[in-house]
Short mmCIF file of C-alpha atoms in Angstrom, two decimals:
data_model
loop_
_atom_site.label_atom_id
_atom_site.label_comp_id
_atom_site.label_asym_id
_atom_site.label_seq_id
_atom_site.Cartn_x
_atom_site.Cartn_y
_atom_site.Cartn_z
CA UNK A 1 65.76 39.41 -173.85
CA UNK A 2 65.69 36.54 -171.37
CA UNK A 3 62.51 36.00 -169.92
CA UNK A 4 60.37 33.19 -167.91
CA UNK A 5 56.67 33.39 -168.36
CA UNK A 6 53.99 31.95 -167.46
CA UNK A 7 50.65 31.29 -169.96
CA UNK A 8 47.63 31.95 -167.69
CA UNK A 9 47.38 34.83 -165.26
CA UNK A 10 44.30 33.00 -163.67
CA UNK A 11 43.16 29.18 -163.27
CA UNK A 12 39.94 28.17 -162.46
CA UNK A 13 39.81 24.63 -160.95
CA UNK A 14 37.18 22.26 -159.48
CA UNK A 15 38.14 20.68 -156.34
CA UNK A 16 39.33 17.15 -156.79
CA UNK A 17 40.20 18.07 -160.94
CA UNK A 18 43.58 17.90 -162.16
CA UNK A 19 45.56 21.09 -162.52
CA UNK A 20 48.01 21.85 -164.87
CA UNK A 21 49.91 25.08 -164.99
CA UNK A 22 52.44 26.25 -167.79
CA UNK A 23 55.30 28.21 -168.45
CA UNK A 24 57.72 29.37 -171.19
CA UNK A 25 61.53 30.27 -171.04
CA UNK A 26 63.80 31.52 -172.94
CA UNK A 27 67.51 31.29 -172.17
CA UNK A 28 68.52 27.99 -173.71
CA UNK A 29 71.08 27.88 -170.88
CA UNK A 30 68.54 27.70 -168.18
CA UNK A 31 69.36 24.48 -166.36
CA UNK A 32 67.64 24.33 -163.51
CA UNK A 33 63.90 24.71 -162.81
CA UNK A 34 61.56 25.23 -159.95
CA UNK A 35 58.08 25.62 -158.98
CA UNK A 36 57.26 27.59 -156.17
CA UNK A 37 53.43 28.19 -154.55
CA UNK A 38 52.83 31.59 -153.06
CA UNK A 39 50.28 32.43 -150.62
CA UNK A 40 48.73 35.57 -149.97
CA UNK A 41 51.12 37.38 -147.33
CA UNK A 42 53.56 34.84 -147.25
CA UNK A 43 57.10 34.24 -149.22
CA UNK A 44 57.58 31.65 -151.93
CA UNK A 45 57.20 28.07 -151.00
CA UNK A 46 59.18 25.42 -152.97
CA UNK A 47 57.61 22.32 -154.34
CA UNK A 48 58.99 20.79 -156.86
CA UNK A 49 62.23 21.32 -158.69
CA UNK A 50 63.85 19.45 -162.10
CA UNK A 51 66.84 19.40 -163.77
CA UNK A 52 67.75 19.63 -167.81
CA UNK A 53 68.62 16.25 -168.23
CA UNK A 54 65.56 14.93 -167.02
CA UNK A 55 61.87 15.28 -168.64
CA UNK A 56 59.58 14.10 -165.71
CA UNK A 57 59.70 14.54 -162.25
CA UNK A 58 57.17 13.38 -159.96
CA UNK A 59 56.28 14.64 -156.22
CA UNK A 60 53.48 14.16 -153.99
CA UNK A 61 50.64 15.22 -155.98
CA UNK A 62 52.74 17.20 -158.46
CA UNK A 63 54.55 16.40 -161.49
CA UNK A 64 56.63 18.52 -163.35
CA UNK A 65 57.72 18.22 -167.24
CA UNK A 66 59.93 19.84 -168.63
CA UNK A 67 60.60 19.88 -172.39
CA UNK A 68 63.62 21.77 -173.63
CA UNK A 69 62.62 21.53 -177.53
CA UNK A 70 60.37 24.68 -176.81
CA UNK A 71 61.64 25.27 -173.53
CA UNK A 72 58.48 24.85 -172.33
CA UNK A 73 57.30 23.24 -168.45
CA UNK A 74 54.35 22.64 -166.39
CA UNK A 75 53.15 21.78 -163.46
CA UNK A 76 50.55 19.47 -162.57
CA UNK A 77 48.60 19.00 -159.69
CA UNK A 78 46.72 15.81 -159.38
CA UNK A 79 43.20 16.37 -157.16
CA UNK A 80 43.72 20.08 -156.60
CA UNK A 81 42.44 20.62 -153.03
CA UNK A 82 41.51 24.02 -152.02
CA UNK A 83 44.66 24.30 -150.08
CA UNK A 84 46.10 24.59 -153.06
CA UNK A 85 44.52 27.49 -154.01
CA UNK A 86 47.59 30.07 -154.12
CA UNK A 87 50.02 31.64 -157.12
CA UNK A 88 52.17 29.59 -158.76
CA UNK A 89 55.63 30.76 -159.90
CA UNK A 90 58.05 29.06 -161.99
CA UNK A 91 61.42 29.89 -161.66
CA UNK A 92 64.94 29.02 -163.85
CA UNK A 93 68.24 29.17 -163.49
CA UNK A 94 70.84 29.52 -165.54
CA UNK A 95 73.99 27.25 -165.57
CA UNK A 96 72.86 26.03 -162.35
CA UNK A 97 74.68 28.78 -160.87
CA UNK A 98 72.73 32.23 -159.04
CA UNK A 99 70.03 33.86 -159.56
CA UNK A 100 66.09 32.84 -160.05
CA UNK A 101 64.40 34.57 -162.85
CA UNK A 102 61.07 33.96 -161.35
CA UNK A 103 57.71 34.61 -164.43
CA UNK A 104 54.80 36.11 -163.17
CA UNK A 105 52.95 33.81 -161.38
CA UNK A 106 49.47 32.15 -162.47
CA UNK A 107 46.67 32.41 -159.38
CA UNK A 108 45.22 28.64 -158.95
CA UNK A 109 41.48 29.09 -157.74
CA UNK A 110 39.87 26.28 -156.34
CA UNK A 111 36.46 26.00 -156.76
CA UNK A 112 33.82 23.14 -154.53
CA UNK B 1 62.16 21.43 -140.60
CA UNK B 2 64.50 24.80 -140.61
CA UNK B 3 63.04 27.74 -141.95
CA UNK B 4 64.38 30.97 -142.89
CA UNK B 5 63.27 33.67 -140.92
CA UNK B 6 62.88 37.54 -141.38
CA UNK B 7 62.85 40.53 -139.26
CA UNK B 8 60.62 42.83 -138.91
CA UNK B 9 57.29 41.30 -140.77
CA UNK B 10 56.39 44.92 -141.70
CA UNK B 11 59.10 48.33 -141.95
CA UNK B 12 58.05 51.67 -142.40
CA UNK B 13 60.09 54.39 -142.97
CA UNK B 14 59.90 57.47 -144.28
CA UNK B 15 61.77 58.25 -148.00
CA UNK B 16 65.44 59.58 -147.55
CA UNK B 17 65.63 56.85 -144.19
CA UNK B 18 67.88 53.87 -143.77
CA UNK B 19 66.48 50.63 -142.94
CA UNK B 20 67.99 47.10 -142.41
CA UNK B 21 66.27 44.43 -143.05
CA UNK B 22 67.36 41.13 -141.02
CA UNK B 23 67.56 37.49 -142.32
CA UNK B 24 68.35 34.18 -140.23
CA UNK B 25 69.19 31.56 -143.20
CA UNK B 26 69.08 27.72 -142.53
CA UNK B 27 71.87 27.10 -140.55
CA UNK B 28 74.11 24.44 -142.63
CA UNK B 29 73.34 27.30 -145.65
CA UNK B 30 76.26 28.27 -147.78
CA UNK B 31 74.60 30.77 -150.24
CA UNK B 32 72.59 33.56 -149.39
CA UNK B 33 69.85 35.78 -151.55
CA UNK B 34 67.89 38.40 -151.63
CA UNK B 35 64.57 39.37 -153.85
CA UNK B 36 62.05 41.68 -154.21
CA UNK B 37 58.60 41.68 -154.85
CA UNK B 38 56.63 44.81 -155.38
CA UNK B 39 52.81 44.28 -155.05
CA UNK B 40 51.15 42.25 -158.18
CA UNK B 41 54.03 41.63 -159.35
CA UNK B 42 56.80 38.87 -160.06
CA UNK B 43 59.49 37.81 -157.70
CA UNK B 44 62.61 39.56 -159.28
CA UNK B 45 66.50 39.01 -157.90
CA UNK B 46 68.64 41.64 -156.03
CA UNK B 47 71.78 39.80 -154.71
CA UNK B 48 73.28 36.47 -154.27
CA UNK B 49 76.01 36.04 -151.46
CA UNK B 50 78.63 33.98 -150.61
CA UNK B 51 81.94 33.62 -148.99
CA UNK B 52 81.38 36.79 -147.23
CA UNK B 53 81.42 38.50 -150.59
CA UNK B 54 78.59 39.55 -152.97
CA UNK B 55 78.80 37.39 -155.48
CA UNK B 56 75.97 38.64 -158.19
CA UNK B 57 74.08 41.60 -158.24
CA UNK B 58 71.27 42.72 -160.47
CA UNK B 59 70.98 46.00 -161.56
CA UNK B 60 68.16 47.36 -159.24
CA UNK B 61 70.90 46.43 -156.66
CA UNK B 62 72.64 50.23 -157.06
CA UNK B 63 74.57 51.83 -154.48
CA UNK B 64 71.81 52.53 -152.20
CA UNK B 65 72.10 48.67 -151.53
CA UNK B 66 73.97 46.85 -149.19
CA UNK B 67 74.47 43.22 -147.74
CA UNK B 68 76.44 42.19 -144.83
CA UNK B 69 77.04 38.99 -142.43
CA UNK B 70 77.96 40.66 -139.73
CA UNK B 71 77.96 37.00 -137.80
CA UNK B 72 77.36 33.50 -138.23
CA UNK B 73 73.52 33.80 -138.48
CA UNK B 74 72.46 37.11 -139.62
CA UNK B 75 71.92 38.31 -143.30
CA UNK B 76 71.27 41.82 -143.48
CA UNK B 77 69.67 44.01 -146.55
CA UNK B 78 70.47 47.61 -146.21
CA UNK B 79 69.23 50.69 -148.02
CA UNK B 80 70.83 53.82 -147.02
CA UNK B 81 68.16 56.39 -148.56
CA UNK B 82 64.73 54.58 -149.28
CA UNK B 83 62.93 55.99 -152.36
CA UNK B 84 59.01 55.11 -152.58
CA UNK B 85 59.51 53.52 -155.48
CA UNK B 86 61.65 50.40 -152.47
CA UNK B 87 58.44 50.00 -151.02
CA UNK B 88 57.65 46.04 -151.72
CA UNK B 89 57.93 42.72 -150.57
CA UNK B 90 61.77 41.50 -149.37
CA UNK B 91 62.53 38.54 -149.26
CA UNK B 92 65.68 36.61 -148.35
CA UNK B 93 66.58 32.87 -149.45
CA UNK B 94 68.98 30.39 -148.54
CA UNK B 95 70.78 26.94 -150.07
CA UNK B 96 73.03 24.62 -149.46
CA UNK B 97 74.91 24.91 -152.54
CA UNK B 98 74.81 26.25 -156.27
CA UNK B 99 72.02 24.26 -158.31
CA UNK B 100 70.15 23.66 -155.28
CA UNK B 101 66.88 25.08 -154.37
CA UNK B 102 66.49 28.01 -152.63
CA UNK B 103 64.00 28.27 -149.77
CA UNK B 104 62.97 31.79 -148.89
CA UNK B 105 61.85 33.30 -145.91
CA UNK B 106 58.01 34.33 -145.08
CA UNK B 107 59.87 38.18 -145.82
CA UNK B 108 59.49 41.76 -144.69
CA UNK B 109 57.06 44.45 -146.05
CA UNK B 110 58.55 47.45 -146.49
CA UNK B 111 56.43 50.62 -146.86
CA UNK B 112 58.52 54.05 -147.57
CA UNK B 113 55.86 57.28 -147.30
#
């Protein structure tokens, strides 16, 4: 069935390492991707989002890549700070119309 | 920067009850969402709106479930007969358009005893 997942439940980082976060789908007609950061007590936050016909997208600190061979993407995180310490979800679309199927979220710890 | 915004922070009712749950979406928002989240777990769908008419539902969405606009700023989530098993996380989401991203209010915890 369709499903978005996410490889890690739990991430252990050093403050001032680089990050990097994956996750799996598997509807082929998922077009549209986002990452969102969650913390504790509070609703999803959006940070970065990327569309099939690109590979790369780069933010502030984050990069996404997306590679639709193995519809596989990540997230990374360049000099995780421990504000960044929260769950990450990924989150597709499909047909960029609707819905989020959100996976289950990895918790980012960040570590002095 | 406009935020969507949620009413109450925390509900709780007792099972068989009605609640409404309230929702201010950005204001130049066209599409309107609703999720759920129970505790530890994943952020999963209920309803998309739009033109004043639902226009997806997933199937946790039964007839217990509601949605209405009843003006130009309020999105309300209604469940006419809470079961235990409603007691999560709800939160409520907004765009501007299809393929856009959706940015989701801080949401309302609701706890059915």
């Amino acid at each position: 069935g369709e499903s978005v997942g996410l490889h890690l439940p739990t991430l252990s980082v050093q403050e001032g390492d680089n990050s990097i976060i994956n996750c799996a789908y598997s509807n082929s007609a998922s077009d549209y991707f986002i990452w969102y950061k969650q913390e504790s007590g509070k609703g999803p936050q959006f940070i970065i989002d990327i569309r099939s016909n690109m590979d790369k997208r780069q933010g502030q600190r984050v990069t996404v890549l997306l590679n639709k061979t193995v519809k596989h993407l990540s997230l990374q995180i360049a000099a995780t700070q421990p504000g960044d310490s929260a769950v990450y979800f990924c989150a597709a679309q499909r047909n960029s119309w609707g819905k989020l199927q959100f996976g289950a979220g990895t918790q980012v710890v960040v570590t002095p | 920067e406009p935020e969507v915004t949620q009413t109450p922070s925390h509900q709780v009712t007792q099972m068989g009850q009605e609640v409404i749950l309230r929702c201010v979406p950005i204001s130049n928002h066209l599409y309107f969402y609703w999720y759920r989240q129970i505790l530890g777990q994943k952020v999963e769908f209920l309803v998309s709106f739009y033109n004043n008419e639902i226009s997806e539902k997933s199937e946790i969405f039964d007839d217990q479930f509601s949605v209405e606009r009843p003006d130009g700023s309020n999105f309300t989530l209604k469940i006419r007969s809470t079961k235990l098993e409603d007691s999560a996380m709800y939160f409520c989401a907004s765009s501007v358009g299809q393929g856009f991203e959706q940015y989701f209010g801080p949401g309302t915890r609701l706890t059915v005893t």
